[in-house]
Amino acid sequence: MTRRRVTKRLLDLALGVPALVVSLPIQAAVAVAVRRQLGSPVLFRQTRPGLHGEPFEMVKFRTMLPVDEAAGLVTDDDRLTAFGLRLRATSLDELPALWNVVKGDMSLVGPRPLLMRYLERYSPDQARRHDVRPGLTGLAQINGRNTVSWEQRFALDVDYVDSHTTLGDLRIMLATISSVLRRDGISGEGTATMAEFMGAAPTPPLRS
């Protein structure tokens, strides 16, 4: 393990453990609200790619109703309730993921963990976003969140992988607080979350 990776892990534990403990009363209140508004289960669990694409189970508060084709609840837009949107806007749904940080699945700062099926769709350069642990927040989250294109998001992720520092991580955390308070970039254009990533755009052929 490199010195930079050790320092980053120590920062995650130094800030992540107190944040998890302090947030427990808030998480308890959110859990009660989710139970009342959306029913059970309270938590959303999903396998996501971690460091080097290794799968882990990420845990968050549930913000969507379950798929119910008979009731017309199929897409994310259909299933995301006003209550769930408020949870996302305030990032309260992310609080359980502090446990993922303490366990070492995630970091406080890093590229967001996306879907497992995206792994085979990345270009070689985009796939480098998995050279560090995924994070609760990152450069993309403070630079437009869900309103930036996939290409812009991955470019920010790779830039983070190449240049991250302890001071830079602290700056991203502070900028995240400001972004959450302003409720910037909660939804992508024309969608409740962000359109699915279908793969890297093909590289145009070189002229002969």
GROMACS .gro file of N, CA, C and O in nm, residues 19-133:
model
  460
   19ALA      N    1  -1.812   1.086   1.231
   19ALA     CA    2  -1.931   1.125   1.153
   19ALA      C    3  -2.039   1.018   1.163
   19ALA      O    4  -2.159   1.049   1.175
   20LEU      N    5  -1.999   0.890   1.159
   20LEU     CA    6  -2.096   0.782   1.171
   20LEU      C    7  -2.164   0.785   1.308
   20LEU      O    8  -2.287   0.775   1.317
   21VAL      N    9  -2.084   0.803   1.414
   21VAL     CA   10  -2.140   0.802   1.550
   21VAL      C   11  -2.233   0.922   1.570
   21VAL      O   12  -2.346   0.908   1.619
   22VAL      N   13  -2.186   1.040   1.530
   22VAL     CA   14  -2.265   1.162   1.552
   22VAL      C   15  -2.396   1.157   1.472
   22VAL      O   16  -2.499   1.209   1.515
   23SER      N   17  -2.391   1.092   1.356
   23SER     CA   18  -2.510   1.091   1.269
   23SER      C   19  -2.612   0.985   1.309
   23SER      O   20  -2.722   0.982   1.252
   24LEU      N   21  -2.581   0.901   1.405
   24LEU     CA   22  -2.673   0.791   1.438
   24LEU      C   23  -2.813   0.840   1.480
   24LEU      O   24  -2.913   0.784   1.434
   25PRO      N   25  -2.824   0.944   1.566
   25PRO     CA   26  -2.960   0.992   1.597
   25PRO      C   27  -3.034   1.043   1.473
   25PRO      O   28  -3.156   1.021   1.459
   26ILE      N   29  -2.962   1.110   1.383
   26ILE     CA   30  -3.025   1.158   1.259
   26ILE      C   31  -3.067   1.040   1.173
   26ILE      O   32  -3.178   1.037   1.117
   27GLN      N   33  -2.980   0.939   1.166
   27GLN     CA   34  -3.014   0.821   1.086
   27GLN      C   35  -3.136   0.750   1.143
   27GLN      O   36  -3.220   0.699   1.068
   28ALA      N   37  -3.147   0.748   1.276
   28ALA     CA   38  -3.264   0.684   1.338
   28ALA      C   39  -3.392   0.759   1.299
   28ALA      O   40  -3.495   0.697   1.267
   29ALA      N   41  -3.386   0.892   1.300
   29ALA     CA   42  -3.503   0.972   1.263
   29ALA      C   43  -3.539   0.952   1.116
   29ALA      O   44  -3.657   0.940   1.080
   30VAL      N   45  -3.436   0.948   1.030
   30VAL     CA   46  -3.461   0.927   0.887
   30VAL      C   47  -3.520   0.788   0.864
   30VAL      O   48  -3.612   0.770   0.782
   31ALA      N   49  -3.471   0.690   0.938
   31ALA     CA   50  -3.522   0.553   0.922
   31ALA      C   51  -3.671   0.547   0.955
   31ALA      O   52  -3.749   0.482   0.883
   32VAL      N   53  -3.711   0.616   1.061
   32VAL     CA   54  -3.854   0.620   1.096
   32VAL      C   55  -3.935   0.687   0.985
   32VAL      O   56  -4.043   0.639   0.947
   33ALA      N   57  -3.882   0.797   0.932
   33ALA     CA   58  -3.953   0.868   0.825
   33ALA      C   59  -3.965   0.782   0.699
   33ALA      O   60  -4.070   0.779   0.634
   34VAL      N   61  -3.858   0.710   0.665
   34VAL     CA   62  -3.862   0.623   0.546
   34VAL      C   63  -3.964   0.512   0.567
   34VAL      O   64  -4.041   0.477   0.476
   35ARG      N   65  -3.967   0.457   0.687
   35ARG     CA   66  -4.063   0.349   0.717
   35ARG      C   67  -4.206   0.398   0.700
   35ARG      O   68  -4.291   0.326   0.647
   36ARG      N   69  -4.232   0.520   0.744
   36ARG     CA   70  -4.367   0.575   0.735
   36ARG      C   71  -4.404   0.612   0.591
   36ARG      O   72  -4.517   0.592   0.548
   37GLN      N   73  -4.307   0.666   0.518
   37GLN     CA   74  -4.337   0.718   0.383
   37GLN      C   75  -4.330   0.610   0.275
   37GLN      O   76  -4.407   0.612   0.179
   38LEU      N   77  -4.235   0.518   0.289
   38LEU     CA   78  -4.210   0.421   0.180
   38LEU      C   79  -4.230   0.277   0.224
   38LEU      O   80  -4.228   0.187   0.139
   39GLY      N   81  -4.247   0.254   0.354
   39GLY     CA   82  -4.262   0.116   0.401
   39GLY      C   83  -4.127   0.046   0.414
   39GLY      O   84  -4.022   0.109   0.415
   40SER      N   85  -4.131  -0.084   0.423
   40SER     CA   86  -4.009  -0.163   0.438
   40SER      C   87  -3.965  -0.217   0.301
   40SER      O   88  -4.049  -0.238   0.211
   41PRO      N   89  -3.836  -0.242   0.284
   41PRO     CA   90  -3.726  -0.219   0.379
   41PRO      C   91  -3.688  -0.071   0.385
   41PRO      O   92  -3.711   0.004   0.291
   42VAL      N   93  -3.628  -0.033   0.494
   42VAL     CA   94  -3.584   0.106   0.511
   42VAL      C   95  -3.456   0.132   0.433
   42VAL      O   96  -3.437   0.239   0.375
   43LEU      N   97  -3.370   0.031   0.426
   43LEU     CA   98  -3.240   0.047   0.360
   43LEU      C   99  -3.241  -0.008   0.219
   43LEU      O  100  -3.309  -0.107   0.188
   44PHE      N  101  -3.166   0.058   0.133
   44PHE     CA  102  -3.144   0.012  -0.005
   44PHE      C  103  -3.003  -0.046  -0.011
   44PHE      O  104  -2.906   0.021   0.025
   45ARG      N  105  -2.995  -0.171  -0.052
   45ARG     CA  106  -2.865  -0.237  -0.062
   45ARG      C  107  -2.843  -0.278  -0.208
   45ARG      O  108  -2.933  -0.335  -0.270
   46GLN      N  109  -2.725  -0.250  -0.259
   46GLN     CA  110  -2.695  -0.286  -0.397
   46GLN      C  111  -2.546  -0.314  -0.413
   46GLN      O  112  -2.463  -0.244  -0.353
   47THR      N  113  -2.514  -0.414  -0.493
   47THR     CA  114  -2.374  -0.445  -0.521
   47THR      C  115  -2.318  -0.342  -0.618
   47THR      O  116  -2.376  -0.319  -0.725
   48ARG      N  117  -2.208  -0.280  -0.580
   48ARG     CA  118  -2.143  -0.177  -0.663
   48ARG      C  119  -1.996  -0.212  -0.677
   48ARG      O  120  -1.938  -0.283  -0.594
   49PRO      N  121  -1.931  -0.163  -0.783
   49PRO     CA  122  -1.788  -0.188  -0.799
   49PRO      C  123  -1.704  -0.097  -0.710
   49PRO      O  124  -1.725   0.023  -0.705
   50GLY      N  125  -1.612  -0.157  -0.638
   50GLY     CA  126  -1.525  -0.081  -0.550
   50GLY      C  127  -1.385  -0.065  -0.610
   50GLY      O  128  -1.369  -0.053  -0.732
   51LEU      N  129  -1.284  -0.066  -0.523
   51LEU     CA  130  -1.146  -0.053  -0.568
   51LEU      C  131  -1.113  -0.164  -0.667
   51LEU      O  132  -1.138  -0.282  -0.641
   52HIS      N  133  -1.060  -0.127  -0.783
   52HIS     CA  134  -1.025  -0.218  -0.892
   52HIS      C  135  -1.146  -0.297  -0.941
   52HIS      O  136  -1.132  -0.408  -0.995
   53GLY      N  137  -1.265  -0.242  -0.920
   53GLY     CA  138  -1.387  -0.306  -0.970
   53GLY      C  139  -1.438  -0.420  -0.885
   53GLY      O  140  -1.536  -0.486  -0.923
   54GLU      N  141  -1.374  -0.444  -0.771
   54GLU     CA  142  -1.419  -0.553  -0.683
   54GLU      C  143  -1.555  -0.517  -0.623
   54GLU      O  144  -1.573  -0.407  -0.571
   55PRO      N  145  -1.651  -0.609  -0.628
   55PRO     CA  146  -1.786  -0.576  -0.580
   55PRO      C  147  -1.795  -0.565  -0.429
   55PRO      O  148  -1.726  -0.637  -0.356
   56PHE      N  149  -1.880  -0.476  -0.384
   56PHE     CA  150  -1.913  -0.464  -0.242
   56PHE      C  151  -2.060  -0.424  -0.233
   56PHE      O  152  -2.119  -0.379  -0.332
   57GLU      N  153  -2.118  -0.439  -0.116
   57GLU     CA  154  -2.258  -0.402  -0.097
   57GLU      C  155  -2.267  -0.262  -0.038
   57GLU      O  156  -2.230  -0.242   0.078
   58MET      N  157  -2.318  -0.169  -0.117
   58MET     CA  158  -2.337  -0.032  -0.069
   58MET      C  159  -2.475  -0.021  -0.006
   58MET      O  160  -2.572  -0.079  -0.054
   59VAL      N  161  -2.483   0.052   0.103
   59VAL     CA  162  -2.609   0.066   0.174
   59VAL      C  163  -2.646   0.214   0.185
   59VAL      O  164  -2.561   0.299   0.213
   60LYS      N  165  -2.773   0.243   0.155
   60LYS     CA  166  -2.826   0.379   0.164
   60LYS      C  167  -2.969   0.371   0.216
   60LYS      O  168  -3.025   0.262   0.226
   61PHE      N  169  -3.028   0.485   0.248
   61PHE     CA  170  -3.170   0.486   0.277
   61PHE      C  171  -3.248   0.477   0.146
   61PHE      O  172  -3.208   0.536   0.045
   62ARG      N  173  -3.357   0.407   0.149
   62ARG     CA  174  -3.438   0.390   0.029
   62ARG      C  175  -3.510   0.520  -0.003
   62ARG      O  176  -3.564   0.587   0.087
   63THR      N  177  -3.511   0.557  -0.131
   63THR     CA  178  -3.578   0.681  -0.174
   63THR      C  179  -3.684   0.653  -0.279
   63THR      O  180  -3.755   0.745  -0.319
   64MET      N  181  -3.693   0.530  -0.326
   64MET     CA  182  -3.787   0.497  -0.434
   64MET      C  183  -3.884   0.389  -0.391
   64MET      O  184  -3.853   0.304  -0.307
   65LEU      N  185  -4.000   0.391  -0.454
   65LEU     CA  186  -4.095   0.283  -0.436
   65LEU      C  187  -4.049   0.163  -0.518
   65LEU      O  188  -3.976   0.179  -0.617
   66PRO      N  189  -4.088   0.042  -0.481
   66PRO     CA  190  -4.047  -0.075  -0.558
   66PRO      C  191  -4.113  -0.076  -0.697
   66PRO      O  192  -4.216  -0.013  -0.718
   67VAL      N  193  -4.050  -0.148  -0.790
   67VAL     CA  194  -4.107  -0.162  -0.925
   67VAL      C  195  -4.242  -0.232  -0.914
   67VAL      O  196  -4.255  -0.336  -0.849
   68ASP      N  197  -4.343  -0.172  -0.976
   68ASP     CA  198  -4.478  -0.230  -0.979
   68ASP      C  199  -4.540  -0.191  -1.113
   68ASP      O  200  -4.598  -0.083  -1.128
   69GLU      N  201  -4.524  -0.280  -1.212
   69GLU     CA  202  -4.571  -0.248  -1.346
   69GLU      C  203  -4.721  -0.224  -1.349
   69GLU      O  204  -4.771  -0.139  -1.425
   70ALA      N  205  -4.796  -0.296  -1.268
   70ALA     CA  206  -4.942  -0.279  -1.266
   70ALA      C  207  -4.981  -0.139  -1.220
   70ALA      O  208  -5.083  -0.084  -1.263
   71ALA      N  209  -4.900  -0.083  -1.131
   71ALA     CA  210  -4.928   0.052  -1.079
   71ALA      C  211  -4.857   0.159  -1.160
   71ALA      O  212  -4.863   0.278  -1.124
   72GLY      N  213  -4.787   0.120  -1.267
   72GLY     CA  214  -4.716   0.216  -1.350
   72GLY      C  215  -4.586   0.264  -1.289
   72GLY      O  216  -4.533   0.369  -1.329
   73LEU      N  217  -4.531   0.189  -1.194
   73LEU     CA  218  -4.404   0.227  -1.131
   73LEU      C  219  -4.292   0.145  -1.193
   73LEU      O  220  -4.262   0.034  -1.148
   74VAL      N  221  -4.233   0.198  -1.298
   74VAL     CA  222  -4.132   0.122  -1.373
   74VAL      C  223  -3.998   0.197  -1.374
   74VAL      O  224  -3.896   0.144  -1.333
   75THR      N  225  -4.000   0.320  -1.422
   75THR     CA  226  -3.876   0.396  -1.433
   75THR      C  227  -3.842   0.465  -1.302
   75THR      O  228  -3.925   0.475  -1.211
   76ASP      N  229  -3.718   0.519  -1.294
   76ASP     CA  230  -3.678   0.595  -1.176
   76ASP      C  231  -3.770   0.715  -1.156
   76ASP      O  232  -3.804   0.751  -1.043
   77ASP      N  233  -3.808   0.780  -1.267
   77ASP     CA  234  -3.897   0.896  -1.258
   77ASP      C  235  -4.030   0.857  -1.194
   77ASP      O  236  -4.087   0.934  -1.116
   78ASP      N  237  -4.081   0.738  -1.230
   78ASP     CA  238  -4.208   0.693  -1.174
   78ASP      C  239  -4.196   0.664  -1.024
   78ASP      O  240  -4.287   0.691  -0.947
   79ARG      N  241  -4.083   0.606  -0.985
   79ARG     CA  242  -4.069   0.549  -0.851
   79ARG      C  243  -4.016   0.647  -0.747
   79ARG      O  244  -4.028   0.624  -0.628
   80LEU      N  245  -3.952   0.755  -0.794
   80LEU     CA  246  -3.895   0.852  -0.699
   80LEU      C  247  -4.006   0.943  -0.646
   80LEU      O  248  -4.069   1.015  -0.722
   81THR      N  249  -4.030   0.939  -0.516
   81THR     CA  250  -4.135   1.021  -0.455
   81THR      C  251  -4.079   1.157  -0.416
   81THR      O  252  -3.958   1.178  -0.413
   82ALA      N  253  -4.170   1.248  -0.383
   82ALA     CA  254  -4.127   1.380  -0.336
   82ALA      C  255  -4.045   1.368  -0.208
   82ALA      O  256  -3.946   1.439  -0.189
   83PHE      N  257  -4.085   1.276  -0.123
   83PHE     CA  258  -4.008   1.252   0.000
   83PHE      C  259  -3.868   1.201  -0.034
   83PHE      O  260  -3.768   1.248   0.022
   84GLY      N  261  -3.860   1.107  -0.127
   84GLY     CA  262  -3.729   1.054  -0.168
   84GLY      C  263  -3.642   1.161  -0.231
   84GLY      O  264  -3.520   1.164  -0.209
   85LEU      N  265  -3.705   1.248  -0.309
   85LEU     CA  266  -3.629   1.357  -0.373
   85LEU      C  267  -3.571   1.450  -0.268
   85LEU      O  268  -3.457   1.498  -0.281
   86ARG      N  269  -3.647   1.476  -0.159
   86ARG     CA  270  -3.595   1.561  -0.051
   86ARG      C  271  -3.477   1.494   0.019
   86ARG      O  272  -3.378   1.560   0.054
   87LEU      N  273  -3.487   1.363   0.038
   87LEU     CA  274  -3.374   1.291   0.099
   87LEU      C  275  -3.249   1.304   0.013
   87LEU      O  276  -3.139   1.325   0.064
   88ARG      N  277  -3.267   1.288  -0.117
   88ARG     CA  278  -3.152   1.300  -0.208
   88ARG      C  279  -3.097   1.441  -0.211
   88ARG      O  280  -2.976   1.462  -0.215
   89ALA      N  281  -3.187   1.540  -0.211
   89ALA     CA  282  -3.143   1.679  -0.218
   89ALA      C  283  -3.057   1.717  -0.099
   89ALA      O  284  -2.964   1.797  -0.109
   90THR      N  285  -3.088   1.660   0.016
   90THR     CA  286  -3.013   1.690   0.138
   90THR      C  287  -2.900   1.590   0.164
   90THR      O  288  -2.826   1.604   0.261
   91SER      N  289  -2.894   1.486   0.077
   91SER     CA  290  -2.793   1.379   0.089
   91SER      C  291  -2.809   1.298   0.218
   91SER      O  292  -2.719   1.223   0.255
   92LEU      N  293  -2.925   1.309   0.282
   92LEU     CA  294  -2.948   1.229   0.403
   92LEU      C  295  -2.955   1.080   0.370
   92LEU      O  296  -2.927   0.995   0.456
   93ASP      N  297  -2.993   1.049   0.246
   93ASP     CA  298  -3.000   0.907   0.206
   93ASP      C  299  -2.863   0.841   0.205
   93ASP      O  300  -2.852   0.719   0.209
   94GLU      N  301  -2.757   0.924   0.202
   94GLU     CA  302  -2.621   0.871   0.192
   94GLU      C  303  -2.561   0.835   0.329
   94GLU      O  304  -2.456   0.771   0.336
   95LEU      N  305  -2.625   0.878   0.438
   95LEU     CA  306  -2.562   0.861   0.569
   95LEU      C  307  -2.525   0.716   0.603
   95LEU      O  308  -2.418   0.692   0.660
   96PRO      N  309  -2.609   0.616   0.571
   96PRO     CA  310  -2.567   0.479   0.603
   96PRO      C  311  -2.438   0.435   0.534
   96PRO      O  312  -2.370   0.344   0.582
   97ALA      N  313  -2.405   0.499   0.422
   97ALA     CA  314  -2.282   0.463   0.352
   97ALA      C  315  -2.157   0.500   0.430
   97ALA      O  316  -2.046   0.457   0.394
   98LEU      N  317  -2.172   0.577   0.538
   98LEU     CA  318  -2.056   0.602   0.625
   98LEU      C  319  -2.003   0.470   0.680
   98LEU      O  320  -1.883   0.457   0.708
   99TRP      N  321  -2.093   0.372   0.696
   99TRP     CA  322  -2.049   0.240   0.741
   99TRP      C  323  -1.958   0.176   0.636
   99TRP      O  324  -1.860   0.109   0.669
  100ASN      N  325  -1.989   0.197   0.507
  100ASN     CA  326  -1.903   0.147   0.400
  100ASN      C  327  -1.765   0.212   0.407
  100ASN      O  328  -1.663   0.147   0.376
  101VAL      N  329  -1.762   0.340   0.447
  101VAL     CA  330  -1.633   0.410   0.460
  101VAL      C  331  -1.552   0.350   0.574
  101VAL      O  332  -1.433   0.321   0.560
  102VAL      N  333  -1.617   0.329   0.688
  102VAL     CA  334  -1.546   0.273   0.804
  102VAL      C  335  -1.495   0.133   0.774
  102VAL      O  336  -1.384   0.095   0.813
  103LYS      N  337  -1.575   0.054   0.701
  103LYS     CA  338  -1.534  -0.082   0.667
  103LYS      C  339  -1.419  -0.086   0.567
  103LYS      O  340  -1.348  -0.186   0.556
  104GLY      N  341  -1.403   0.022   0.490
  104GLY     CA  342  -1.298   0.023   0.390
  104GLY      C  343  -1.347  -0.007   0.250
  104GLY      O  344  -1.267  -0.018   0.156
  105ASP      N  345  -1.478  -0.021   0.231
  105ASP     CA  346  -1.533  -0.040   0.097
  105ASP      C  347  -1.523   0.088   0.016
  105ASP      O  348  -1.505   0.085  -0.106
  106MET      N  349  -1.541   0.201   0.086
  106MET     CA  350  -1.545   0.330   0.020
  106MET      C  351  -1.454   0.427   0.093
  106MET      O  352  -1.406   0.400   0.203
  107SER      N  353  -1.436   0.544   0.031
  107SER     CA  354  -1.363   0.654   0.092
  107SER      C  355  -1.460   0.771   0.108
  107SER      O  356  -1.568   0.772   0.047
  108LEU      N  357  -1.425   0.869   0.189
  108LEU     CA  358  -1.509   0.987   0.196
  108LEU      C  359  -1.510   1.061   0.063
  108LEU      O  360  -1.613   1.114   0.021
  109VAL      N  361  -1.396   1.062  -0.005
  109VAL     CA  362  -1.385   1.132  -0.133
  109VAL      C  363  -1.330   1.036  -0.238
  109VAL      O  364  -1.232   0.965  -0.214
  110GLY      N  365  -1.395   1.036  -0.354
  110GLY     CA  366  -1.350   0.950  -0.464
  110GLY      C  367  -1.459   0.946  -0.569
  110GLY      O  368  -1.568   1.000  -0.549
  111PRO      N  369  -1.435   0.881  -0.680
  111PRO     CA  370  -1.540   0.867  -0.783
  111PRO      C  371  -1.660   0.791  -0.727
  111PRO      O  372  -1.642   0.693  -0.654
  112ARG      N  373  -1.779   0.836  -0.759
  112ARG     CA  374  -1.898   0.769  -0.707
  112ARG      C  375  -1.905   0.625  -0.758
  112ARG      O  376  -1.877   0.597  -0.875
  113PRO      N  377  -1.947   0.530  -0.672
  113PRO     CA  378  -1.963   0.393  -0.719
  113PRO      C  379  -2.088   0.382  -0.805
  113PRO      O  380  -2.199   0.410  -0.758
  114LEU      N  381  -2.072   0.342  -0.928
  114LEU     CA  382  -2.186   0.333  -1.020
  114LEU      C  383  -2.233   0.187  -1.027
  114LEU      O  384  -2.219   0.114  -0.932
  115LEU      N  385  -2.289   0.147  -1.138
  115LEU     CA  386  -2.348   0.013  -1.147
  115LEU      C  387  -2.246  -0.089  -1.198
  115LEU      O  388  -2.158  -0.057  -1.279
  116MET      N  389  -2.261  -0.214  -1.154
  116MET     CA  390  -2.169  -0.319  -1.195
  116MET      C  391  -2.169  -0.336  -1.348
  116MET      O  392  -2.066  -0.364  -1.408
  117ARG      N  393  -2.286  -0.321  -1.409
  117ARG     CA  394  -2.293  -0.345  -1.554
  117ARG      C  395  -2.219  -0.239  -1.635
  117ARG      O  396  -2.197  -0.257  -1.753
  118TYR      N  397  -2.183  -0.128  -1.572
  118TYR     CA  398  -2.108  -0.025  -1.643
  118TYR      C  399  -1.961  -0.066  -1.666
  118TYR      O  400  -1.893  -0.008  -1.751
  119LEU      N  401  -1.912  -0.160  -1.585
  119LEU     CA  402  -1.769  -0.193  -1.590
  119LEU      C  403  -1.723  -0.227  -1.732
  119LEU      O  404  -1.615  -0.186  -1.775
  120GLU      N  405  -1.804  -0.303  -1.804
  120GLU     CA  406  -1.764  -0.346  -1.939
  120GLU      C  407  -1.788  -0.238  -2.044
  120GLU      O  408  -1.753  -0.257  -2.160
  121ARG      N  409  -1.847  -0.125  -2.003
  121ARG     CA  410  -1.878  -0.019  -2.099
  121ARG      C  411  -1.776   0.094  -2.098
  121ARG      O  412  -1.783   0.184  -2.182
  122TYR      N  413  -1.686   0.093  -1.999
  122TYR     CA  414  -1.588   0.201  -1.990
  122TYR      C  415  -1.481   0.186  -2.098
  122TYR      O  416  -1.443   0.074  -2.135
  123SER      N  417  -1.429   0.300  -2.143
  123SER     CA  418  -1.305   0.298  -2.221
  123SER      C  419  -1.191   0.266  -2.125
  123SER      O  420  -1.208   0.280  -2.002
  124PRO      N  421  -1.074   0.225  -2.173
  124PRO     CA  422  -0.962   0.197  -2.082
  124PRO      C  423  -0.929   0.316  -1.991
  124PRO      O  424  -0.898   0.297  -1.873
  125ASP      N  425  -0.939   0.437  -2.045
  125ASP     CA  426  -0.907   0.553  -1.963
  125ASP      C  427  -1.016   0.576  -1.858
  125ASP      O  428  -0.985   0.604  -1.741
  126GLN      N  429  -1.142   0.561  -1.896
  126GLN     CA  430  -1.251   0.580  -1.800
  126GLN      C  431  -1.244   0.477  -1.688
  126GLN      O  432  -1.277   0.506  -1.573
  127ALA      N  433  -1.202   0.355  -1.722
  127ALA     CA  434  -1.195   0.248  -1.622
  127ALA      C  435  -1.094   0.278  -1.512
  127ALA      O  436  -1.101   0.218  -1.403
  128ARG      N  437  -1.005   0.374  -1.534
  128ARG     CA  438  -0.908   0.411  -1.432
  128ARG      C  439  -0.973   0.475  -1.311
  128ARG      O  440  -0.910   0.490  -1.206
  129ARG      N  441  -1.100   0.512  -1.320
  129ARG     CA  442  -1.172   0.567  -1.205
  129ARG      C  443  -1.180   0.466  -1.090
  129ARG      O  444  -1.207   0.501  -0.977
  130HIS      N  445  -1.153   0.339  -1.121
  130HIS     CA  446  -1.154   0.236  -1.018
  130HIS      C  447  -1.016   0.209  -0.959
  130HIS      O  448  -0.999   0.113  -0.885
  131ASP      N  449  -0.920   0.293  -0.991
  131ASP     CA  450  -0.786   0.279  -0.932
  131ASP      C  451  -0.780   0.332  -0.790
  131ASP      O  452  -0.676   0.320  -0.724
  132VAL      N  453  -0.887   0.396  -0.745
  132VAL     CA  454  -0.899   0.439  -0.605
  132VAL      C  455  -1.034   0.390  -0.553
  132VAL      O  456  -1.121   0.351  -0.629
  133ARG      N  457  -1.049   0.390  -0.419
  133ARG     CA  458  -1.178   0.352  -0.362
  133ARG      C  459  -1.287   0.451  -0.406
  133ARG      O  460  -1.260   0.570  -0.417
   0.00000   0.00000   0.00000
